[in-house]
mmCIF file of C-alpha atoms and ligand atoms in Angstrom:
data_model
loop_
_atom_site.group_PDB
_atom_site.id
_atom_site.type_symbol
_atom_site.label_atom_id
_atom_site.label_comp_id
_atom_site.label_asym_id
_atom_site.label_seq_id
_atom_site.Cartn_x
_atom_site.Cartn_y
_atom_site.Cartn_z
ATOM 1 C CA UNK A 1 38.590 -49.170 59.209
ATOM 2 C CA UNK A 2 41.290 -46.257 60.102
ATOM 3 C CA UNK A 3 42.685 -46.848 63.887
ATOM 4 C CA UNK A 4 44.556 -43.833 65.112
ATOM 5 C CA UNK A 5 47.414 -44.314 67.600
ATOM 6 C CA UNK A 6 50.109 -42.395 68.990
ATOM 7 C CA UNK A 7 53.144 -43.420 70.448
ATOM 8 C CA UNK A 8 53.118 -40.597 73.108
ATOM 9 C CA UNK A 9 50.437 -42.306 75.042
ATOM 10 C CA UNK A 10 53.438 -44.617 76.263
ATOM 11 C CA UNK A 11 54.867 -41.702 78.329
ATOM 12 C CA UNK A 12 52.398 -41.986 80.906
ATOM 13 C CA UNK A 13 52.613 -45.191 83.184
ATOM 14 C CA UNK A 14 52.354 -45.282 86.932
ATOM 15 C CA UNK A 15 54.883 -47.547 89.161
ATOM 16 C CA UNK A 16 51.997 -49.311 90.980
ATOM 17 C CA UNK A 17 48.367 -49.451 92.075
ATOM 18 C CA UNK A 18 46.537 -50.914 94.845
ATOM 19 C CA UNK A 19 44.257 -54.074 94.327
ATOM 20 C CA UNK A 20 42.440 -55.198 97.354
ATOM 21 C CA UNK A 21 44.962 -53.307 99.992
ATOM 22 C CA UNK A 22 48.560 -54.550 98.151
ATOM 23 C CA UNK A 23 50.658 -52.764 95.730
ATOM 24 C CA UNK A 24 50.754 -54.069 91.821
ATOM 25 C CA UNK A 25 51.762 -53.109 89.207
ATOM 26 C CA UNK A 26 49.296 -51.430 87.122
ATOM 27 C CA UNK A 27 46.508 -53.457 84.537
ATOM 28 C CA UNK A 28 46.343 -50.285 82.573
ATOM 29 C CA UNK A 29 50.023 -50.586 80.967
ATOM 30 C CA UNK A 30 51.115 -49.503 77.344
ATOM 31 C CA UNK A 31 51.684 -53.329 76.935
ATOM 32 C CA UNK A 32 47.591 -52.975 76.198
ATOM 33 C CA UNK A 33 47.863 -51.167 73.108
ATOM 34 C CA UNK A 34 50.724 -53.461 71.361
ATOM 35 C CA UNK A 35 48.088 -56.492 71.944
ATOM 36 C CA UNK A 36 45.527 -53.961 70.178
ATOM 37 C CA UNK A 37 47.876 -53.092 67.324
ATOM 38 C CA UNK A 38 49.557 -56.393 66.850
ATOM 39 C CA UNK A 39 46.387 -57.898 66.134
ATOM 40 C CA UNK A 40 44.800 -54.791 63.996
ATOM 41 C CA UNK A 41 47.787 -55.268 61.762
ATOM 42 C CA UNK A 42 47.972 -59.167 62.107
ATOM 43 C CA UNK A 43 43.994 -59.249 60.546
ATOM 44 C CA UNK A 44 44.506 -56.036 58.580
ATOM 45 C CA UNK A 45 41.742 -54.140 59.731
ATOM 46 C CA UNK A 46 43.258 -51.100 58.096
ATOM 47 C CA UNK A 47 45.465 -48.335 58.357
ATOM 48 C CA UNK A 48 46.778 -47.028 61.417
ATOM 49 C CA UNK A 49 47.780 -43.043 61.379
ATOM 50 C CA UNK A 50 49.145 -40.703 63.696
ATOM 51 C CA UNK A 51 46.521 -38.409 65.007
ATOM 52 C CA UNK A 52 46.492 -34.408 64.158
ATOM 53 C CA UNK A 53 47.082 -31.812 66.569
ATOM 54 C CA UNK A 54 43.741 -29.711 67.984
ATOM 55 C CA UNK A 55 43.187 -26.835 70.311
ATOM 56 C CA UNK A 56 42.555 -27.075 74.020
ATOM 57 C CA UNK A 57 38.858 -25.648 73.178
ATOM 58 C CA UNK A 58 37.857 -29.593 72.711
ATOM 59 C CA UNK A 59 38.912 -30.010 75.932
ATOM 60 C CA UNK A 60 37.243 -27.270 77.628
ATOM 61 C CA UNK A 61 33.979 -27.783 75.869
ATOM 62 C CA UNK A 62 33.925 -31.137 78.472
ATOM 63 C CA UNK A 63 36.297 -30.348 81.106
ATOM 64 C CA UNK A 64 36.263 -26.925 83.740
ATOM 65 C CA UNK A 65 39.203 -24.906 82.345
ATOM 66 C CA UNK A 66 40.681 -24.966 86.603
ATOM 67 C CA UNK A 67 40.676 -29.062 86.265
ATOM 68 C CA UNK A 68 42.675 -29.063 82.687
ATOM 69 C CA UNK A 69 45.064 -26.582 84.142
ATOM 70 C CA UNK A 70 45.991 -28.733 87.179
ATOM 71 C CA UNK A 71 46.467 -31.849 85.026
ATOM 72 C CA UNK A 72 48.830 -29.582 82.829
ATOM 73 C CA UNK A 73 50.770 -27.783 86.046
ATOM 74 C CA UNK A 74 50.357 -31.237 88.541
ATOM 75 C CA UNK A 75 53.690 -32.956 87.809
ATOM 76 C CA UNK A 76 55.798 -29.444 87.636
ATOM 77 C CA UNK A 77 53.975 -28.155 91.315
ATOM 78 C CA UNK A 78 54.845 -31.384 92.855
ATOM 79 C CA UNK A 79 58.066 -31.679 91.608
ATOM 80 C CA UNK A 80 59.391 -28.086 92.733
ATOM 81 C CA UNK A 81 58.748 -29.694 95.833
ATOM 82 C CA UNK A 82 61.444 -32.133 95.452
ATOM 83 C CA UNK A 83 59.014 -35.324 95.134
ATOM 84 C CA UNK A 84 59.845 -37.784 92.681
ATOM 85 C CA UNK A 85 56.768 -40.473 92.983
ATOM 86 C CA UNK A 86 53.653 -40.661 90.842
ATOM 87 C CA UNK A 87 51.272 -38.005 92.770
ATOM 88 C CA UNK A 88 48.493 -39.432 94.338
ATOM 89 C CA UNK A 89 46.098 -38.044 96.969
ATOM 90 C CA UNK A 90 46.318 -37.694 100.742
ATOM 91 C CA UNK A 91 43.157 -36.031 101.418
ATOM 92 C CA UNK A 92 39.889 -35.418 99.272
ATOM 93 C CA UNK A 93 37.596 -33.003 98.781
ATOM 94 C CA UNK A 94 34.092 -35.169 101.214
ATOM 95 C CA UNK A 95 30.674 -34.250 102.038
ATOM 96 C CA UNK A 96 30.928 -30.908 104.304
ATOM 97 C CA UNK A 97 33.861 -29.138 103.000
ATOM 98 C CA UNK A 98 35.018 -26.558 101.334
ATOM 99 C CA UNK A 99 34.331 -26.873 97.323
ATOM 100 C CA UNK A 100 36.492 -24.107 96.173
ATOM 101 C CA UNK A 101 38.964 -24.870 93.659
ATOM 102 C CA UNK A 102 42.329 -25.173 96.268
ATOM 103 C CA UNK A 103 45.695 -23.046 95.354
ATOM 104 C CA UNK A 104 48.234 -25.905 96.893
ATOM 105 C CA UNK A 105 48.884 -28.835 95.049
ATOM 106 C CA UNK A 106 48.755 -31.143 98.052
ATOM 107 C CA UNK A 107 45.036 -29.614 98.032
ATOM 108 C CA UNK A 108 44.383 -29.689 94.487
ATOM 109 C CA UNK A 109 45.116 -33.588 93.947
ATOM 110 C CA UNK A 110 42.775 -34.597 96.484
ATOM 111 C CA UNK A 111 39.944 -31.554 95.306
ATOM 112 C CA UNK A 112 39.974 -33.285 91.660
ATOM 113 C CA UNK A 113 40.617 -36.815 92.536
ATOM 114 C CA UNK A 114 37.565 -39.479 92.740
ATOM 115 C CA UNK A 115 39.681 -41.868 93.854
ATOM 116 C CA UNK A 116 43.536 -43.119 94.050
ATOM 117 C CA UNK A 117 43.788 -44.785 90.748
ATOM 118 C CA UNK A 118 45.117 -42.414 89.059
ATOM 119 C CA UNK A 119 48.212 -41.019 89.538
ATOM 120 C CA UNK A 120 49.892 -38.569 87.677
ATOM 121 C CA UNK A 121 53.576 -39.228 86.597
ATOM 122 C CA UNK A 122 56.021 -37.072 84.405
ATOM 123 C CA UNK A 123 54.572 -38.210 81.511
ATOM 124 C CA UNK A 124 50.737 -38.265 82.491
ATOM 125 C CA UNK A 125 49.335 -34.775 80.562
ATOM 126 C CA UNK A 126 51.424 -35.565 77.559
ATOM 127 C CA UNK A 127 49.976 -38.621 76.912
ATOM 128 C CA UNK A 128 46.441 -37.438 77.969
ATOM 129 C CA UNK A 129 46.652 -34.980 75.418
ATOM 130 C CA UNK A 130 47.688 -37.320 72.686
ATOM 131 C CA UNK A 131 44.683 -39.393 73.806
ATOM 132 C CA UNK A 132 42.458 -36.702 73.250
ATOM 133 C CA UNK A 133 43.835 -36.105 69.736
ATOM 134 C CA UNK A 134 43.723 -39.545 68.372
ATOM 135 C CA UNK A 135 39.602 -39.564 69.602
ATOM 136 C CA UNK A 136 39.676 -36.194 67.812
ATOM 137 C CA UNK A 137 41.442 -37.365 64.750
ATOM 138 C CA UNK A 138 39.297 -41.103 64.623
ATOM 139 C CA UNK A 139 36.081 -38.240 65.019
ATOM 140 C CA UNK A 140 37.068 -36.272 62.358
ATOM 141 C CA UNK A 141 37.617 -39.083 60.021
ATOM 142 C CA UNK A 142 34.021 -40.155 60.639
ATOM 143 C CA UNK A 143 33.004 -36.767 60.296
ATOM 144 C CA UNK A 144 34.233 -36.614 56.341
ATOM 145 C CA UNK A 145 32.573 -39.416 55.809
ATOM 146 C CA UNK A 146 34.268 -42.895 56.988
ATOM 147 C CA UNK A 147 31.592 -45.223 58.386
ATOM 148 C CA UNK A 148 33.685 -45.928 61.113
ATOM 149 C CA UNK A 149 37.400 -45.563 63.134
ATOM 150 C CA UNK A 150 38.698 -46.474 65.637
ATOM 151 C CA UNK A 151 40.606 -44.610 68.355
ATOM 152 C CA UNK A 152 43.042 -46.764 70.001
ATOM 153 C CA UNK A 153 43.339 -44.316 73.219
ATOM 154 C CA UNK A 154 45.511 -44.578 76.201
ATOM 155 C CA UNK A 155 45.129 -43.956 78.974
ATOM 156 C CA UNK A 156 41.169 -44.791 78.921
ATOM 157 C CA UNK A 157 38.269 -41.659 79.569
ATOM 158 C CA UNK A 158 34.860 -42.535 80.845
ATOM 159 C CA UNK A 159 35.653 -42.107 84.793
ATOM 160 C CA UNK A 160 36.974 -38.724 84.588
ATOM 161 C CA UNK A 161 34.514 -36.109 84.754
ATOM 162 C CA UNK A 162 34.060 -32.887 84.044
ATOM 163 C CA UNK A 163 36.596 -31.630 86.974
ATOM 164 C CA UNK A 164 37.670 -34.997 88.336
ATOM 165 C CA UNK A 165 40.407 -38.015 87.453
ATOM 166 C CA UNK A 166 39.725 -41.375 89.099
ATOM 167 C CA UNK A 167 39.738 -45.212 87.718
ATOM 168 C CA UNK A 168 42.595 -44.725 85.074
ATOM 169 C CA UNK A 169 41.316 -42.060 83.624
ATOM 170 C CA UNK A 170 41.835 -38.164 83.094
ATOM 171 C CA UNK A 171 40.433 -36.150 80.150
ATOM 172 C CA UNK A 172 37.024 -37.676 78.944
ATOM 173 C CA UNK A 173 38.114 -38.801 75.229
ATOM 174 C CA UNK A 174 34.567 -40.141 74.520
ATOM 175 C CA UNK A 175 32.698 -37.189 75.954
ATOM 176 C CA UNK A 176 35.238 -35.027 73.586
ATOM 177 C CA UNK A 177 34.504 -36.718 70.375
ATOM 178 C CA UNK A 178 30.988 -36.700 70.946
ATOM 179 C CA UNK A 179 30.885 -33.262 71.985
ATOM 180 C CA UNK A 180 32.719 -32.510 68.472
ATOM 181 C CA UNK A 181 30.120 -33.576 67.095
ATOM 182 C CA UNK A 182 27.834 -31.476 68.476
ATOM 183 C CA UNK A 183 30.266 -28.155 67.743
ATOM 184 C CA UNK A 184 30.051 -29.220 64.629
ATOM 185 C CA UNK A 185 26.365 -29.586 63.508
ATOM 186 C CA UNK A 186 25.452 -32.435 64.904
ATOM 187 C CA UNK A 187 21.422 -32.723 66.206
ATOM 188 C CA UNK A 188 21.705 -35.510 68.745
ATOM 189 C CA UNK A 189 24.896 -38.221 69.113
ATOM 190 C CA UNK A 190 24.649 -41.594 71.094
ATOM 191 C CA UNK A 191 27.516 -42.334 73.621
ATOM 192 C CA UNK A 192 27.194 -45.868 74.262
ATOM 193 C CA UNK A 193 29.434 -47.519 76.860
ATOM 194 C CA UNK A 194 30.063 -50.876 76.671
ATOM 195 C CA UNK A 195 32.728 -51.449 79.044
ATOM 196 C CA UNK A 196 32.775 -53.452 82.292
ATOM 197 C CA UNK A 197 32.505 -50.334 84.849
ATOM 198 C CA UNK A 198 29.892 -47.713 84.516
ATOM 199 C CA UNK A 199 31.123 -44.711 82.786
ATOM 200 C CA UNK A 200 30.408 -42.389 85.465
ATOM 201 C CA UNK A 201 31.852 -39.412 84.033
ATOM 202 C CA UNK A 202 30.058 -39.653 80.926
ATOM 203 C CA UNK A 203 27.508 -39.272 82.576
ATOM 204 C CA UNK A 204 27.960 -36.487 84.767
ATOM 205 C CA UNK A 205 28.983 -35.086 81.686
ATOM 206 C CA UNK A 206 25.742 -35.036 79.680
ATOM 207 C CA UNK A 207 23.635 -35.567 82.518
ATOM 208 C CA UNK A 208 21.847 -32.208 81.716
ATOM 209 C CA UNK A 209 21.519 -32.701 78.370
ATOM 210 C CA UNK A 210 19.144 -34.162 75.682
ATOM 211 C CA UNK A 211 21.873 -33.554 72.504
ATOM 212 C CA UNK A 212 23.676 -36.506 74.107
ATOM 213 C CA UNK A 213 22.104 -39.642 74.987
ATOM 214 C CA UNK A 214 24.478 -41.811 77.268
ATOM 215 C CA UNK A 215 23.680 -45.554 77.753
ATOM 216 C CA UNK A 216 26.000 -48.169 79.843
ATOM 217 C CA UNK A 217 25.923 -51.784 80.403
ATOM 218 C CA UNK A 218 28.437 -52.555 83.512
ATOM 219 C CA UNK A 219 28.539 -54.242 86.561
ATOM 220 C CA UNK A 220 26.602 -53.288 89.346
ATOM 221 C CA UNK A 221 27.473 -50.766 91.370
ATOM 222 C CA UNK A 222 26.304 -52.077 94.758
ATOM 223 C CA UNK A 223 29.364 -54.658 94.090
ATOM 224 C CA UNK A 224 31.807 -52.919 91.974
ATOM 225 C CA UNK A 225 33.441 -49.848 90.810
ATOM 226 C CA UNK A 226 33.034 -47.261 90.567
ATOM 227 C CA UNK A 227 30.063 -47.829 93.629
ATOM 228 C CA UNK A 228 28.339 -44.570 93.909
ATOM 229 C CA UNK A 229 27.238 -43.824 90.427
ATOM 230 C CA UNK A 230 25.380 -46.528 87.427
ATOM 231 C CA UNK A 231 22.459 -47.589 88.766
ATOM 232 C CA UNK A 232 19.062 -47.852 86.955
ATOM 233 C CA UNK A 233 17.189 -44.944 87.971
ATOM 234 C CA UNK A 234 19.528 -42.583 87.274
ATOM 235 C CA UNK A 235 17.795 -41.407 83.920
ATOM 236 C CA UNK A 236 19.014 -37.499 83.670
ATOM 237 C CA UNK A 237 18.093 -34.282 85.073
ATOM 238 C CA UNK A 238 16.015 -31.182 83.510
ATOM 239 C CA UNK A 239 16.497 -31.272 79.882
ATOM 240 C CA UNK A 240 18.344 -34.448 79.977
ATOM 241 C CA UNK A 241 15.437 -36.695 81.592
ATOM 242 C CA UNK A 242 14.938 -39.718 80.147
ATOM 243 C CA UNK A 243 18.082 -39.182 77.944
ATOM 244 C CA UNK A 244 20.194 -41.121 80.777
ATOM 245 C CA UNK A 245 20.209 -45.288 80.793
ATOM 246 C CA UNK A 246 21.745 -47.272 82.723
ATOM 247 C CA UNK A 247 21.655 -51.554 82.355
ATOM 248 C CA UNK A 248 23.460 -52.843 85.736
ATOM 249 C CA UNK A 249 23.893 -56.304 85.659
ATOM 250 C CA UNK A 250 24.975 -58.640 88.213
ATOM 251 C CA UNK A 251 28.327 -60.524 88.598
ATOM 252 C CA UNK A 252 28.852 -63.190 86.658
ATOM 253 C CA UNK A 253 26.671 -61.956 83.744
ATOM 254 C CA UNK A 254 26.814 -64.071 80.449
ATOM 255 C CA UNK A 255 25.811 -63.041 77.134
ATOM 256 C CA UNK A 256 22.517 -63.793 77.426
ATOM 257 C CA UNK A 257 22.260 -61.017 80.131
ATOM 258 C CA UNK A 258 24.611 -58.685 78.674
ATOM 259 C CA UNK A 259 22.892 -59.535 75.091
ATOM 260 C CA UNK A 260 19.333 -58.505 76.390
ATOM 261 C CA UNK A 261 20.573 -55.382 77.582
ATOM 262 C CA UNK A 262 22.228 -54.823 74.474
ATOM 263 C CA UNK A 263 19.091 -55.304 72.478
ATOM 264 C CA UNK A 264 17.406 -52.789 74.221
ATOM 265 C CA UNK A 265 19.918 -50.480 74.182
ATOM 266 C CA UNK A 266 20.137 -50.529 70.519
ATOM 267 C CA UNK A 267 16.895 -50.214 70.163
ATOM 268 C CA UNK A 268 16.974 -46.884 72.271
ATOM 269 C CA UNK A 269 19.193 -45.593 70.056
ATOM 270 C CA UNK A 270 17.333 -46.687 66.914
ATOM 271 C CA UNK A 271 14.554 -44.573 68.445
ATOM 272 C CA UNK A 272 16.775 -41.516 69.353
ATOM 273 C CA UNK A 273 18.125 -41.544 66.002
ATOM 274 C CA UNK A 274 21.585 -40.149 66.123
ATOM 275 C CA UNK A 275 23.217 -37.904 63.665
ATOM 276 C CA UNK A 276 26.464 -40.203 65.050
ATOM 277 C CA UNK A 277 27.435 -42.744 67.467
ATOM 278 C CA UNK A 278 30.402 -42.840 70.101
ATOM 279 C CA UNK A 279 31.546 -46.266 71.361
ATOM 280 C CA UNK A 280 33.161 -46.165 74.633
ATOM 281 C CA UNK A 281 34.915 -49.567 74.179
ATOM 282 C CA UNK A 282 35.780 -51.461 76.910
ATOM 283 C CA UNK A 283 36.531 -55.150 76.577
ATOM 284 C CA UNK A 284 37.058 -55.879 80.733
ATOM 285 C CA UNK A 285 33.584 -57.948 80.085
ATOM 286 C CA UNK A 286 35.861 -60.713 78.602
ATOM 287 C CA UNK A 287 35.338 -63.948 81.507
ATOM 288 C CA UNK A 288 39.112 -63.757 81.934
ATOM 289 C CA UNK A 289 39.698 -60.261 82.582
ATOM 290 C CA UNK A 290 41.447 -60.160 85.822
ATOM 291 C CA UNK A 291 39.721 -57.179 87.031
ATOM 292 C CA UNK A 292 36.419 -58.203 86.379
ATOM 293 C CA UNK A 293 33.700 -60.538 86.699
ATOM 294 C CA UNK A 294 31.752 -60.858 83.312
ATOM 295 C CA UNK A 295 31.783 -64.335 81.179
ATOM 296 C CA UNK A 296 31.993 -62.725 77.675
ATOM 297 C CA UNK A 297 33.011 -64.962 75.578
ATOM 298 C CA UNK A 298 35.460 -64.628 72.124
ATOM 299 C CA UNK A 299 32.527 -64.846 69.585
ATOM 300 C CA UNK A 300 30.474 -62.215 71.504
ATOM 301 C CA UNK A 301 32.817 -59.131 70.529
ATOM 302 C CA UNK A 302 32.055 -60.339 66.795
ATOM 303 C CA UNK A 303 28.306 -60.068 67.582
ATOM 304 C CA UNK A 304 28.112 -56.866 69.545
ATOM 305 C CA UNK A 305 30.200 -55.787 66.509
ATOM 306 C CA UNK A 306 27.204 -56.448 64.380
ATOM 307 C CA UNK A 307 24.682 -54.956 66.693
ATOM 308 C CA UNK A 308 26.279 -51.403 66.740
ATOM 309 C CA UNK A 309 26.862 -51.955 62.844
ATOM 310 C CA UNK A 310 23.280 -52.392 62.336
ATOM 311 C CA UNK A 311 22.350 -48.637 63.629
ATOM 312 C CA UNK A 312 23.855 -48.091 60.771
ATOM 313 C CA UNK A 313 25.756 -44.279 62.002
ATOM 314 C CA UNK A 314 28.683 -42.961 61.389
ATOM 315 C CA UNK A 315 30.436 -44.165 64.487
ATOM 316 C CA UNK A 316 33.607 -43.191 66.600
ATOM 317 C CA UNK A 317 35.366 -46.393 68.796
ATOM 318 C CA UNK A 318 37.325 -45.361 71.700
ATOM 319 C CA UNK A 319 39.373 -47.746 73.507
ATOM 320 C CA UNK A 320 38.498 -47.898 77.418
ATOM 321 C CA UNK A 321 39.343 -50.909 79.385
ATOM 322 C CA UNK A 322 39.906 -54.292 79.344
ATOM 323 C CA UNK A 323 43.163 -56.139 80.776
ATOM 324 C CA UNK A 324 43.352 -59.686 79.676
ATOM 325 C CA UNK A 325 46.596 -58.753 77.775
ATOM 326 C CA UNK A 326 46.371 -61.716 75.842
ATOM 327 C CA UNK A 327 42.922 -61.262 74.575
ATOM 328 C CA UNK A 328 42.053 -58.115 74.974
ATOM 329 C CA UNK A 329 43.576 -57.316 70.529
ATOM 330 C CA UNK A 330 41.874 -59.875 69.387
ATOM 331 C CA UNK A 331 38.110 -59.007 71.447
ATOM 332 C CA UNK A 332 38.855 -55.388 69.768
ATOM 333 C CA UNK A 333 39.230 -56.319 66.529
ATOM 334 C CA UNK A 334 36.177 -58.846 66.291
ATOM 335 C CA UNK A 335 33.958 -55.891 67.464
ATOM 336 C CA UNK A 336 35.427 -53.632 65.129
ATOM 337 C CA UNK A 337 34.924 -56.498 62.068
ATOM 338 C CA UNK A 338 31.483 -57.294 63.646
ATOM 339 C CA UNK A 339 30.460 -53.440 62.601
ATOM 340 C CA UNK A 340 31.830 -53.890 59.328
ATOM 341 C CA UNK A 341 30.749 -56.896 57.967
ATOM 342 C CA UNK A 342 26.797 -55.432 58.495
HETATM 343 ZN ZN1 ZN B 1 36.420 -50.905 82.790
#
C-alpha cells in the first residue's frame, strides 16, 4: 500500500497546550509521523510519495470559503499587530450573539474556534494545506484503481467543521477525500471514524446528507471530548436521517466493546454499499495513549485491519490521532496490513 507524506506538515507546531488547567507541550507533534514512517518503511508496507498539488475548490466543497480565508490571512492579521505567539482565542462566538462572520482578527479567532486547542502558528495553513493534498493524492490513488492508501496527514481533520478549528484540527482532510469522491462519480462513500474522540465535524459536515454515511466509535461524550456532539441519537437530519451513527462507549472500553461496535458498524456499511470507503484513523484507542482511556490492545489494530478489508472497497486511510509515540507506527501499520492480508 502507497502512504503519502509531506514534509511541510512539520511547519506547523504549537509551543504548548493546556491539559487539565497546566501548560504542555503539545501530544500532536511532528515527532508522530516519524514513528508512522519509521515503522511503514521498517515492515515495508510500500512506497511513500510526495503528494500532488490541487485547487482550493476541494477545500471549499467542505469548508465556507470566509473560514478557509481566515486560516490563510490568521497568522499575517495577527502578526501586523506585532504579536509573536501561536494565536489562540480570547472570546468565542456563545449562545445569544452575534453570528456574523467578524472583520477583526481578535473577533475572527474566537467566531471560528470550537475550542483552544488549536492554535495557529506561522506555519499552521502551510501545513494544513499539505495535509489536504496528501488525503487528496492517497484519494486519487484509490480512485485509479489501488485497493487502498494511506494518507499519513498532519495535523489531524475530523474536529474541524465546516467553518470551525478546534481539537488539533483545521481543514477536514477526511470529509475532503470523501467529498472527492462524490465530485467525481461516486453514488454513496462511507466515512468511518475509528478514532478515540467523536469526529464531530464529520459530522456536521454530512449531517444533511444521504451520499455520505458517517459512523464513529469514540468515547462518550458525557465524559470526554469533544462533550457536546457523538452521542447515539444523533442519526442525521432531512435527507441525511438514518445516514448518521454514532457507537459511544464508556471509559475503559476493551475490545470486546469496541469489537461489537465494530461489527455492527461494518455491517452498516455492508448494507449501504459504498462506491468507496474513508478511514478516519485514529489510534488514541491504544490502553496507553496518554490522552485517552481505551484498552486496545497491539493485536487489535491487525484485526480491525481485517474487518475494514473485508468490505472489500476501494478505501482511503487518513491519519487522525493517537499519541503513544512509541506505539502509535506500529498500531498504524498492523491496521493497514490487517486490510491487506483479506
Ligand atoms: Zn482522537
Amino acid at each position: 500500500m502507497k502512504t503519502i507524506y509531506s514534509d511541510d506538515q512539520r511547519l506547523h507546531f504549537p509551543k504548548f497546550e493546556v491539559l487539565d488547567g497546566e501548560l504542555v507541550t503539545p501530544f500532536e507533534s511532528p515527532q508522530r509521523m516519524d514513528m508512522v514512517l519509521s515503522r511503514i518503511r521498517a515492515a515495508q508496507l510500500g512506497t511513500v510519495l510526495e503528494p500532488e498539488g490541487f485547487a482550493d475548490q476541494a477545500i471549499t466543497a467542505v469548508h465556507s470559503l470566509d473560514y478557509v480565508q481566515y486560516l490563510q490571512t490568521a497568522w499575517a492579521e495577527w502578526s501586523a499587530l506585532g504579536r509573536k505567539n501561536d494565536i489562540l482565542p480570547y472570546v468565542y462566538n456563545i449562545r445569544g450573539m452575534r453570528t456574523f462572520p467578524p472583520r477583526f482578527i481578535d473577533a475572527k479567532v474566537g467566531y471560528y474556534a470550537m475550542d483552544g486547542a488549536a492554535q495557529i502558528t506561522g506555519g499552521t495553513w502551510q501545513a494544513v494545506r499539505s495535509a489536504v493534498n496528501v488525503a487528496l493524492t492517497a484519494q486519487k490513488h484509490v480512485s485509479a484503481g489501488d485497493r487502498g492508501a494511506f494518507a499519513l496527514c498532519r495535523p489531524p481533520g475530523h474536529h474541524a467543521g465546516r467553518d470551525y478549528l478546534g481539537g488539533y484540527c483545521y481543514l477536514n482532510n477526511a470529509a475532503i477525500a470523501a467529498q472527492a469522491f462524490i465530485d467525481q462519480g461516486a453514488k454513496r462513500v462511507a466515512l468511518l471514524d475509528v478514532d478515540y474522540h467523536h469526529g464531530n465535524g464529520s459530522q456536521q459536515i454530512f449531517y444533511e446528507r444521504d451520499d455520505v454515511m458517517f459512523c464513529s466509535i469514540h468515547a462518550d461524550p458525557e465524559r470526554d471530548y469533544p462533550h457536546f456532539l457523538g452521542y447515539r441519537d444523533e442519526t442525521g437530519m432531512g435527507k441525511g436521517l438514518g445516514f448518521n451513527h454514532n457507537y459511544p462507549l464508556a471509559l475503559g472500553s476493551g475490545w470486546s466493546e469496541w469489537g461489537d461496535a465494530l461489527q455492527h458498524m461494518c455491517g452498516l456499511t455492508a448494507l449501504y454499499a459504498p462506491d468507496a470507503i474513508v478511514v478516519s484513523l485514529g489510534v488514541d484507542t491504544y490502553k496507553d495513549d496518554p490522552i485517552s482511556q481505551f484498552k486496545l490492545e497491539g493485536e487489535h489494530y491487525l484485526r480491525m485491519g481485517e474487518a475494514l478489508g473485508r468490505l472489500n472497497k476501494p478505501t482511503v486511510f487518513v491519519m487522525e490521532g493517537g499519541y503513544a509515540v512509541e506505539e502509535i507506527g506500529v498500531n498504524v501499520v498492523s491496521v493497514l496490513q490487517g486490510f491487506e492480508s483479506v
